[in-house]
mmCIF file of C-alpha atoms and ligand atoms in Angstrom:
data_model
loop_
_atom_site.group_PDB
_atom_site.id
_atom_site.type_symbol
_atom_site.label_atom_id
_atom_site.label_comp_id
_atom_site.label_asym_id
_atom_site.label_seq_id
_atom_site.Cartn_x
_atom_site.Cartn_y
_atom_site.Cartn_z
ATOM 1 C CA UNK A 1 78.421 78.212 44.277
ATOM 2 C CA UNK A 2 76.684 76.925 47.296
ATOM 3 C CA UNK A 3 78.831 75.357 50.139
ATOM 4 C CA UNK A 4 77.678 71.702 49.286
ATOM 5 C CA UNK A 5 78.788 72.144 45.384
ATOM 6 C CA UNK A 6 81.798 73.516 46.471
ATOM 7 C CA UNK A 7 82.854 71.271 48.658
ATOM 8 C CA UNK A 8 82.216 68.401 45.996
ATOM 9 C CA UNK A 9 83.992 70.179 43.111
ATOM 10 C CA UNK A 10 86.724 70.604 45.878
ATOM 11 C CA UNK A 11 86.934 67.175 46.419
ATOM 12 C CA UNK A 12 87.913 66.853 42.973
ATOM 13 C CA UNK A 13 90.639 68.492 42.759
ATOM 14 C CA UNK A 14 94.107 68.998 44.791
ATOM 15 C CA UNK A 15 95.782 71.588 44.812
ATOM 16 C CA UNK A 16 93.699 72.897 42.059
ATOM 17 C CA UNK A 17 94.437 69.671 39.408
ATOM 18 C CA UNK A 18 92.752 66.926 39.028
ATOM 19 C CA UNK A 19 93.683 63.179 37.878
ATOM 20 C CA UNK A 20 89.851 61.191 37.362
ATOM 21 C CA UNK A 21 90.297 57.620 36.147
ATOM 22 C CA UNK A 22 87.724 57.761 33.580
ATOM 23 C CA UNK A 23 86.385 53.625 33.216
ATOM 24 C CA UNK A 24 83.157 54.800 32.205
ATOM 25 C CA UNK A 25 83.492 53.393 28.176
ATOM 26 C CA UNK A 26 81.303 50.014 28.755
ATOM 27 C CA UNK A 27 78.618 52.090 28.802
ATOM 28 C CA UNK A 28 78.742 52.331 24.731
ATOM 29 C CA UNK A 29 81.512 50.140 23.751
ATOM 30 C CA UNK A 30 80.908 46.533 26.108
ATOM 31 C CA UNK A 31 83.715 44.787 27.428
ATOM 32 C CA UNK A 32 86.480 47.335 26.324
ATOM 33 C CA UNK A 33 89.865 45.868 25.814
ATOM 34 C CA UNK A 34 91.331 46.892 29.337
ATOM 35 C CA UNK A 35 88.074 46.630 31.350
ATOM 36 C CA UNK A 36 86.905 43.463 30.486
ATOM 37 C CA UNK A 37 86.855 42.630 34.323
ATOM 38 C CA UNK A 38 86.271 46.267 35.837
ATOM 39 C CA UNK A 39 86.964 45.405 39.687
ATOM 40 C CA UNK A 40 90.436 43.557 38.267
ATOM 41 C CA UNK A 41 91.398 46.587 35.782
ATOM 42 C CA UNK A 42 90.582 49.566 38.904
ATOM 43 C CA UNK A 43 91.121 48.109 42.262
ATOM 44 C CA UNK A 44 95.050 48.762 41.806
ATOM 45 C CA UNK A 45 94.570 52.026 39.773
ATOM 46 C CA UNK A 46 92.529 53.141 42.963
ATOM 47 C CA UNK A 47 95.427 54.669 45.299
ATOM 48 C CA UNK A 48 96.872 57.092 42.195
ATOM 49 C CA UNK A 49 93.209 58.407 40.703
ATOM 50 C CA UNK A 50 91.911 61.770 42.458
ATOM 51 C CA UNK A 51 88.304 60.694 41.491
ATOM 52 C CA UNK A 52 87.009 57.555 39.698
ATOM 53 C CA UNK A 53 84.420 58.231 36.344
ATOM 54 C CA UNK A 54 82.158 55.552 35.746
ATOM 55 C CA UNK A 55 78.215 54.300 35.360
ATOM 56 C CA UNK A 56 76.097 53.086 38.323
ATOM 57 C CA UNK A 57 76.018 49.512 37.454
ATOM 58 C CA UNK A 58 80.223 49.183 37.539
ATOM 59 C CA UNK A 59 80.215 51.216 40.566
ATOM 60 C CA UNK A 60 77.641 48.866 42.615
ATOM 61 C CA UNK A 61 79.576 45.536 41.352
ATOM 62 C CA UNK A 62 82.977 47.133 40.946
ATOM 63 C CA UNK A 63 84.053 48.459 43.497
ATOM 64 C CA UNK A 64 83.946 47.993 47.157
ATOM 65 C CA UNK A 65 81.389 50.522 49.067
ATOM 66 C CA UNK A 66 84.103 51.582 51.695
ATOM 67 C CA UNK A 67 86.451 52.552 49.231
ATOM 68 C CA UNK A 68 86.926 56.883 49.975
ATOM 69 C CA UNK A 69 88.071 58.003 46.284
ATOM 70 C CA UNK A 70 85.495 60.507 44.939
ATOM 71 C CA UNK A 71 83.050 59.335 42.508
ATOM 72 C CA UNK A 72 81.926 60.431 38.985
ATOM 73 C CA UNK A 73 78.927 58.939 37.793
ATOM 74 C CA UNK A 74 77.899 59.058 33.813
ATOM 75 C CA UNK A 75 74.384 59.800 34.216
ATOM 76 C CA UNK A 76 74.207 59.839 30.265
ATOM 77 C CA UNK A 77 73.612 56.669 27.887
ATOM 78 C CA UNK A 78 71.351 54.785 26.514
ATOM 79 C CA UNK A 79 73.201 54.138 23.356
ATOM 80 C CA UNK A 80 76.196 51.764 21.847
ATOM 81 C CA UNK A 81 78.637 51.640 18.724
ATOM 82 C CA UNK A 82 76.240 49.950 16.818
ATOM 83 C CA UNK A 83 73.661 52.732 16.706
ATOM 84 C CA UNK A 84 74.250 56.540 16.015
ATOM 85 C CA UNK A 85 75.701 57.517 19.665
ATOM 86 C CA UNK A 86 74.512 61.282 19.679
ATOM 87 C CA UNK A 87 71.191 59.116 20.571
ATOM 88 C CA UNK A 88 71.671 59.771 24.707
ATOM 89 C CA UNK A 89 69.040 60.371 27.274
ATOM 90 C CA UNK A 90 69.479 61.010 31.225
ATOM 91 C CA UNK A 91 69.526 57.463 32.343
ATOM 92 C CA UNK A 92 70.574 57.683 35.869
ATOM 93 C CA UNK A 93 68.396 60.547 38.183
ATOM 94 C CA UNK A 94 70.147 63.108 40.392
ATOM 95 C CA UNK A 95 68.288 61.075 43.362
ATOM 96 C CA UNK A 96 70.531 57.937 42.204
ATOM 97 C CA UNK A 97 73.340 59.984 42.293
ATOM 98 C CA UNK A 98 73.074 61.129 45.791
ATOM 99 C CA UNK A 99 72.455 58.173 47.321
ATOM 100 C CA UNK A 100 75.758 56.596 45.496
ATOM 101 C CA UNK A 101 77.446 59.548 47.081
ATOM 102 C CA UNK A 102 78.769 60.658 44.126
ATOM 103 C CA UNK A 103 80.938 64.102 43.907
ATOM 104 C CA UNK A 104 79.560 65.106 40.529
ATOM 105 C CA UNK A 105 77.884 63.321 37.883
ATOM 106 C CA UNK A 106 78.743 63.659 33.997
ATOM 107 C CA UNK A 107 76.685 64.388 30.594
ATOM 108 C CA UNK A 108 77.796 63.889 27.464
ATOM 109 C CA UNK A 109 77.086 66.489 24.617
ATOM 110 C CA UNK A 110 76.918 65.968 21.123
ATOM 111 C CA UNK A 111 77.087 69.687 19.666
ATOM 112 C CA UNK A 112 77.162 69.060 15.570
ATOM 113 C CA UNK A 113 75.611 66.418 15.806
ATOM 114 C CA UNK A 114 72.347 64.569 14.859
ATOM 115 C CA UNK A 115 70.754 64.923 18.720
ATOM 116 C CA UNK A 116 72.790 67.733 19.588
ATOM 117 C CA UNK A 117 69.472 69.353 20.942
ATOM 118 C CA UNK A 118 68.238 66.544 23.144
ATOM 119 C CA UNK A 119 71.872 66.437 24.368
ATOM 120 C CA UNK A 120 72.115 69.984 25.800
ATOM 121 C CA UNK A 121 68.446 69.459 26.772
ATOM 122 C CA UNK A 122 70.145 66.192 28.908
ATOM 123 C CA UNK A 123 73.119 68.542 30.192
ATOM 124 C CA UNK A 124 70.321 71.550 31.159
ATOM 125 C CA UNK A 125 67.757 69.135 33.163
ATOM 126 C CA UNK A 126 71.436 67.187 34.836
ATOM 127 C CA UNK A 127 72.708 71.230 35.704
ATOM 128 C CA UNK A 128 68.977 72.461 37.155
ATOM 129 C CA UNK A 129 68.645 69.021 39.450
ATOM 130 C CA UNK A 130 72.468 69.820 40.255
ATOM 131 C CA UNK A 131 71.631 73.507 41.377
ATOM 132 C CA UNK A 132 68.777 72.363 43.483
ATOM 133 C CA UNK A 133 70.985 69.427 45.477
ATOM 134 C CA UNK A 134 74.431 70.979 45.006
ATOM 135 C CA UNK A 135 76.059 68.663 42.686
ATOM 136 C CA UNK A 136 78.374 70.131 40.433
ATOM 137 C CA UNK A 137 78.409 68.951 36.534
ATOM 138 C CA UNK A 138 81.286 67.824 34.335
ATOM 139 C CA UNK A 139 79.878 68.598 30.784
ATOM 140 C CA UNK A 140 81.883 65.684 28.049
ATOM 141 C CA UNK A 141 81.942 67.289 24.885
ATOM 142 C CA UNK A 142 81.857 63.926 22.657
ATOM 143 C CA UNK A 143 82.521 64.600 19.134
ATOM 144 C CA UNK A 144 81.075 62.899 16.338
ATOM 145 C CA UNK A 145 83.164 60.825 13.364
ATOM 146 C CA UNK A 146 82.557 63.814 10.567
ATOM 147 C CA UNK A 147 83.376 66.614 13.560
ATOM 148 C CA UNK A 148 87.218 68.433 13.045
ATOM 149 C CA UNK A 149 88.805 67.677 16.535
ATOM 150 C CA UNK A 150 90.074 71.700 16.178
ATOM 151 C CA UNK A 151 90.129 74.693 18.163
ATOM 152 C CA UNK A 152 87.221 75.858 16.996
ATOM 153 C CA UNK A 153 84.976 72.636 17.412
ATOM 154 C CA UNK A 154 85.917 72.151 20.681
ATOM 155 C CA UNK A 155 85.405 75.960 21.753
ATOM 156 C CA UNK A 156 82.403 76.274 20.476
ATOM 157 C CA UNK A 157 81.378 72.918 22.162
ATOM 158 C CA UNK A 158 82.901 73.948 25.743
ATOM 159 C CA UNK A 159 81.656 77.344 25.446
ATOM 160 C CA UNK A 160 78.035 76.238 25.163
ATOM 161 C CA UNK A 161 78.082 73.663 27.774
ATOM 162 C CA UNK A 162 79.847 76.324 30.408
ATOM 163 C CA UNK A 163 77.003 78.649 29.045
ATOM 164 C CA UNK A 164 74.585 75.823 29.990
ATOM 165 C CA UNK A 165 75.692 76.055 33.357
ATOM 166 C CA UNK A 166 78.142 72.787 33.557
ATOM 167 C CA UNK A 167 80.524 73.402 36.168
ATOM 168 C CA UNK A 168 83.671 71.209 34.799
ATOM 169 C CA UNK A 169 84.016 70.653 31.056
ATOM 170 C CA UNK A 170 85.999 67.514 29.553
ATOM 171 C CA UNK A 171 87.574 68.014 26.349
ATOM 172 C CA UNK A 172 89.990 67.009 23.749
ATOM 173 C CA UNK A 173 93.029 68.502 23.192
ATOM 174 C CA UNK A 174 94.051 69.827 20.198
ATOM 175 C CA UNK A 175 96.278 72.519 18.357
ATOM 176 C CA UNK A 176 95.618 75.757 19.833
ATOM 177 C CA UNK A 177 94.192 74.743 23.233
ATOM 178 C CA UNK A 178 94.625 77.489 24.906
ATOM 179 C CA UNK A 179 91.855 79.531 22.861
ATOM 180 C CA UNK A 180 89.685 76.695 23.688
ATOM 181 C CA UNK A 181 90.307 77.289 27.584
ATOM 182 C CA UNK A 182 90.256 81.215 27.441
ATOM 183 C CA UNK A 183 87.057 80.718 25.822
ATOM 184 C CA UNK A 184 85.488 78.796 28.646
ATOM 185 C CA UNK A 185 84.364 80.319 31.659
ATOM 186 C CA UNK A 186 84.793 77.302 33.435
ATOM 187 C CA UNK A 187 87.840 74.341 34.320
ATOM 188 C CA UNK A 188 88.409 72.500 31.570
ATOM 189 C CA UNK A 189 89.745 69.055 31.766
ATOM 190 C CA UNK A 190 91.175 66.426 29.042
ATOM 191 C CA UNK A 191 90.307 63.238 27.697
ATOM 192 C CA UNK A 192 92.762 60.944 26.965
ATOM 193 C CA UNK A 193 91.434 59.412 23.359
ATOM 194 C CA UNK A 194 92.477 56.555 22.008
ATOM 195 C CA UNK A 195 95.347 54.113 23.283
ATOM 196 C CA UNK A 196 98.552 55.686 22.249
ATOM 197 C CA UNK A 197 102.456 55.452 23.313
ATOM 198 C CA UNK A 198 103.021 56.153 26.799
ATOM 199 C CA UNK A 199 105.453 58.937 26.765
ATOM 200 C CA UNK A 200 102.735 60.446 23.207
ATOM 201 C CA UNK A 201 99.929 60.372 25.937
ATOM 202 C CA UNK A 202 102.088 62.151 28.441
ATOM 203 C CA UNK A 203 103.150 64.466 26.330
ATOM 204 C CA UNK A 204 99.679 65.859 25.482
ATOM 205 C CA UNK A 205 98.911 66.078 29.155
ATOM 206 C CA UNK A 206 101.591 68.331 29.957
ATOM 207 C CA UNK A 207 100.670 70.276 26.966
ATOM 208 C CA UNK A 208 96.675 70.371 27.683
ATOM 209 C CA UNK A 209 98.449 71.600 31.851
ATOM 210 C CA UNK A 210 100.342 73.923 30.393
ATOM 211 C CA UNK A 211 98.307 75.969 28.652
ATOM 212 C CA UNK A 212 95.438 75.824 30.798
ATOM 213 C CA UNK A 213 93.929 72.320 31.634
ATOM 214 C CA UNK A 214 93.249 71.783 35.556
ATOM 215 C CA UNK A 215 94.088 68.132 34.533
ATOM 216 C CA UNK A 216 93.098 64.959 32.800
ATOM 217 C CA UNK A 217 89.882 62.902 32.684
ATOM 218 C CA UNK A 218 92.079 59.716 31.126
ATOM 219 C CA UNK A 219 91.168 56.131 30.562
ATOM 220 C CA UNK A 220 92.221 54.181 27.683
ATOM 221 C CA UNK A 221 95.663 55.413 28.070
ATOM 222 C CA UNK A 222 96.119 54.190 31.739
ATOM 223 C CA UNK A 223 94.509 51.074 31.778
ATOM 224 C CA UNK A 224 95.325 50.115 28.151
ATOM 225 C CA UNK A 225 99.444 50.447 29.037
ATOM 226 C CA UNK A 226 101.738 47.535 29.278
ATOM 227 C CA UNK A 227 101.964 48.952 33.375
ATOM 228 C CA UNK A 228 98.523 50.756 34.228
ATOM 229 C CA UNK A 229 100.076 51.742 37.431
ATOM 230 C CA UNK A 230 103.187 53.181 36.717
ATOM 231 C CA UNK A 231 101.277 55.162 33.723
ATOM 232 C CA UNK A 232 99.118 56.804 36.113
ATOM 233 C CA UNK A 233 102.391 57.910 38.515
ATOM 234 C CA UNK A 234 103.385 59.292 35.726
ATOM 235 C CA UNK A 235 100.090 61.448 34.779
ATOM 236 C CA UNK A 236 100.466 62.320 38.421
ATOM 237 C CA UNK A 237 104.198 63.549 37.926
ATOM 238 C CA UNK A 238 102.754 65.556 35.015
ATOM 239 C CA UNK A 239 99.483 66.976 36.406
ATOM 240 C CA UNK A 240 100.536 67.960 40.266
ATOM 241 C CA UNK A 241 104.287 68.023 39.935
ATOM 242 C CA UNK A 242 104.500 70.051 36.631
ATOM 243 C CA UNK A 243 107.131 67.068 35.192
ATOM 244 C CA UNK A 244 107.107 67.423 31.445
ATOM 245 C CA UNK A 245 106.880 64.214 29.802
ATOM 246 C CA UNK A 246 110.154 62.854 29.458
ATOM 247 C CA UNK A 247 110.651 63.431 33.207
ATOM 248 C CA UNK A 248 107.284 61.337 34.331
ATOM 249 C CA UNK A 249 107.972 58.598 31.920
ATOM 250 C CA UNK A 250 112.005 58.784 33.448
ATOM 251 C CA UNK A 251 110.372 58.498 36.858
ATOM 252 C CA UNK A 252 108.466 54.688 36.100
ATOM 253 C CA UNK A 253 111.470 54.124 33.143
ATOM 254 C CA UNK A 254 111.833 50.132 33.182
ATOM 255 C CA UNK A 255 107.902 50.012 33.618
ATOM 256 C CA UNK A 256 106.722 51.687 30.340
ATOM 257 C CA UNK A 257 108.223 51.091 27.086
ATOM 258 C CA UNK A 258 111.028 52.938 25.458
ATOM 259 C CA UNK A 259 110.324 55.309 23.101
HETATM 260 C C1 5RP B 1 83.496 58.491 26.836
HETATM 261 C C2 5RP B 1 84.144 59.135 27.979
HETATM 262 C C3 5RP B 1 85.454 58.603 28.462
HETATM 263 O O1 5RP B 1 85.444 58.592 29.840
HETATM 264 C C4 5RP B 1 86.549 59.486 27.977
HETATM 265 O O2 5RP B 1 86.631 59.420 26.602
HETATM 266 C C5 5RP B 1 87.898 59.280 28.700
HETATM 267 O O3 5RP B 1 88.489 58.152 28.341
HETATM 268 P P1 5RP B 1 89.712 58.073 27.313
HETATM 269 O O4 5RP B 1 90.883 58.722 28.012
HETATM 270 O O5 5RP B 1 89.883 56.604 27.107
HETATM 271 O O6 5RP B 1 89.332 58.839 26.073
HETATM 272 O O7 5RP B 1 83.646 60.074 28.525
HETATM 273 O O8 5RP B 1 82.473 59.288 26.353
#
């Protein structure tokens, strides 16, 4: 790694985890319950997030330009739930990306899937501008509605994308995780899927830490909760303290709902 892409991916991370704030889903989805008014839904998220996953266009209207927190920018799109969403070109350049100061940008692949090609051709051209200015890549592996959320889907997905040269890989978690992370030369982090019950979502954190996750890449399941902030303590507790679940969700009790 060159000093500059080090130093980003460093950024990242403390102490070797990571907790992004991914409010990147407009992009596809619109108005997503949650993030109807971005700047409302982040601003107090902002002190608890390691790094902050999102398009250009929330960025530049979302949030302030003095604000410190590291930035992800989704440099793929150009798709939305109506159409087939494998569909993605590059839609923001590497330029872009630099001069929004970002600390890594992020590419969505669809392996299985109709434009799984064009998709890996997306994360290549994303990796080869990111070798040449030093910006490291966080590789999504998206999976598409008739694609098994298993151990071997994912694997196979993170494998090529860390073979493509992506330098950070989000995933899903899933039975069997830790094949999926031995299997990937590079840090794999999770996604937090859809909107379940707090201490459900906490609990597949620790598990995705424990066996081998440098941390969590979660949205929905933040900024959908009854308390947004006290849910992201707790991810903290569970990604940099090592709380299991029970513990975090103990540590904000009388914020998030009882099991
Ligand atoms: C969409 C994304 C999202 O950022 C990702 O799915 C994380 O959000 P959530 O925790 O809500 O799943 O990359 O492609």
């Amino acid at each position: 790694m060159t000093w500059g892409l080090q130093n980003r991916v460093s950024r990242l991370m403390k102490d070797g985890h990571t907790v992004m704030l991914a409010v990147d889903h407009g992009y596809f989805q619109g108005p997503t319950t949650g993030l109807e008014n971005p700047r409302k839904t982040v601003t107090p998220l902002l002190p608890y997030a390691d790094s902050l996953m999102l398009t250009r266009g929330v960025l530049r209207t979302s949030v302030d330009a003095d604000q410190t927190l590291p930035i992800v920018l989704r440099v793929s799109g150009g798709t939305s739930i109506l159409k087939e969403l494998s569909d993605e070109v590059v839609t923001t350049s590497m330029e872009e990306a630099i001069r929004l100061n970002a600390s890594a940008v992020a590419v969505s692949i669809f392996v299985g899937s109709e434009h799984e090609k064009e998709t890996l051709a997306n994360l290549s051209e994303m990796v080869n501008a990111g070798e040449r200015y030093g910006m490291p890549v966080l590789a999504v592996t998206a999976v598409g509605r008739e694609m098994a959320r298993d151990a071997r889907y994912l694997g196979l997905a993170c494998r090529i994308a860390a073979e493509l040269g992506a330098n950070l890989v989000k995933t899903y978690y899933c039975e069997d995780f830790r094949k999926v992370v031995d299997g990937c030369p590079v840090p794999v982090i999770i996604a937090g899927g859809k909107k379940v019950p707090e201490e459900e979502a906490l609990r597949v954190a620790a598990s995705a830490v424990r066996d081998g996750a440098v941390g969590v890449d979660m949205g929905r399941n933040i900024f959908q909760s009854s308390d947004p902030v006290a849910m992201i303590k707790a991810v903290r507790a569970v990604v940099h303290e090592g709380k299991d679940a029970e513990e975090a969700a103990r540590t904000v009790r009388g914020s998030l709902p009882a099991r």
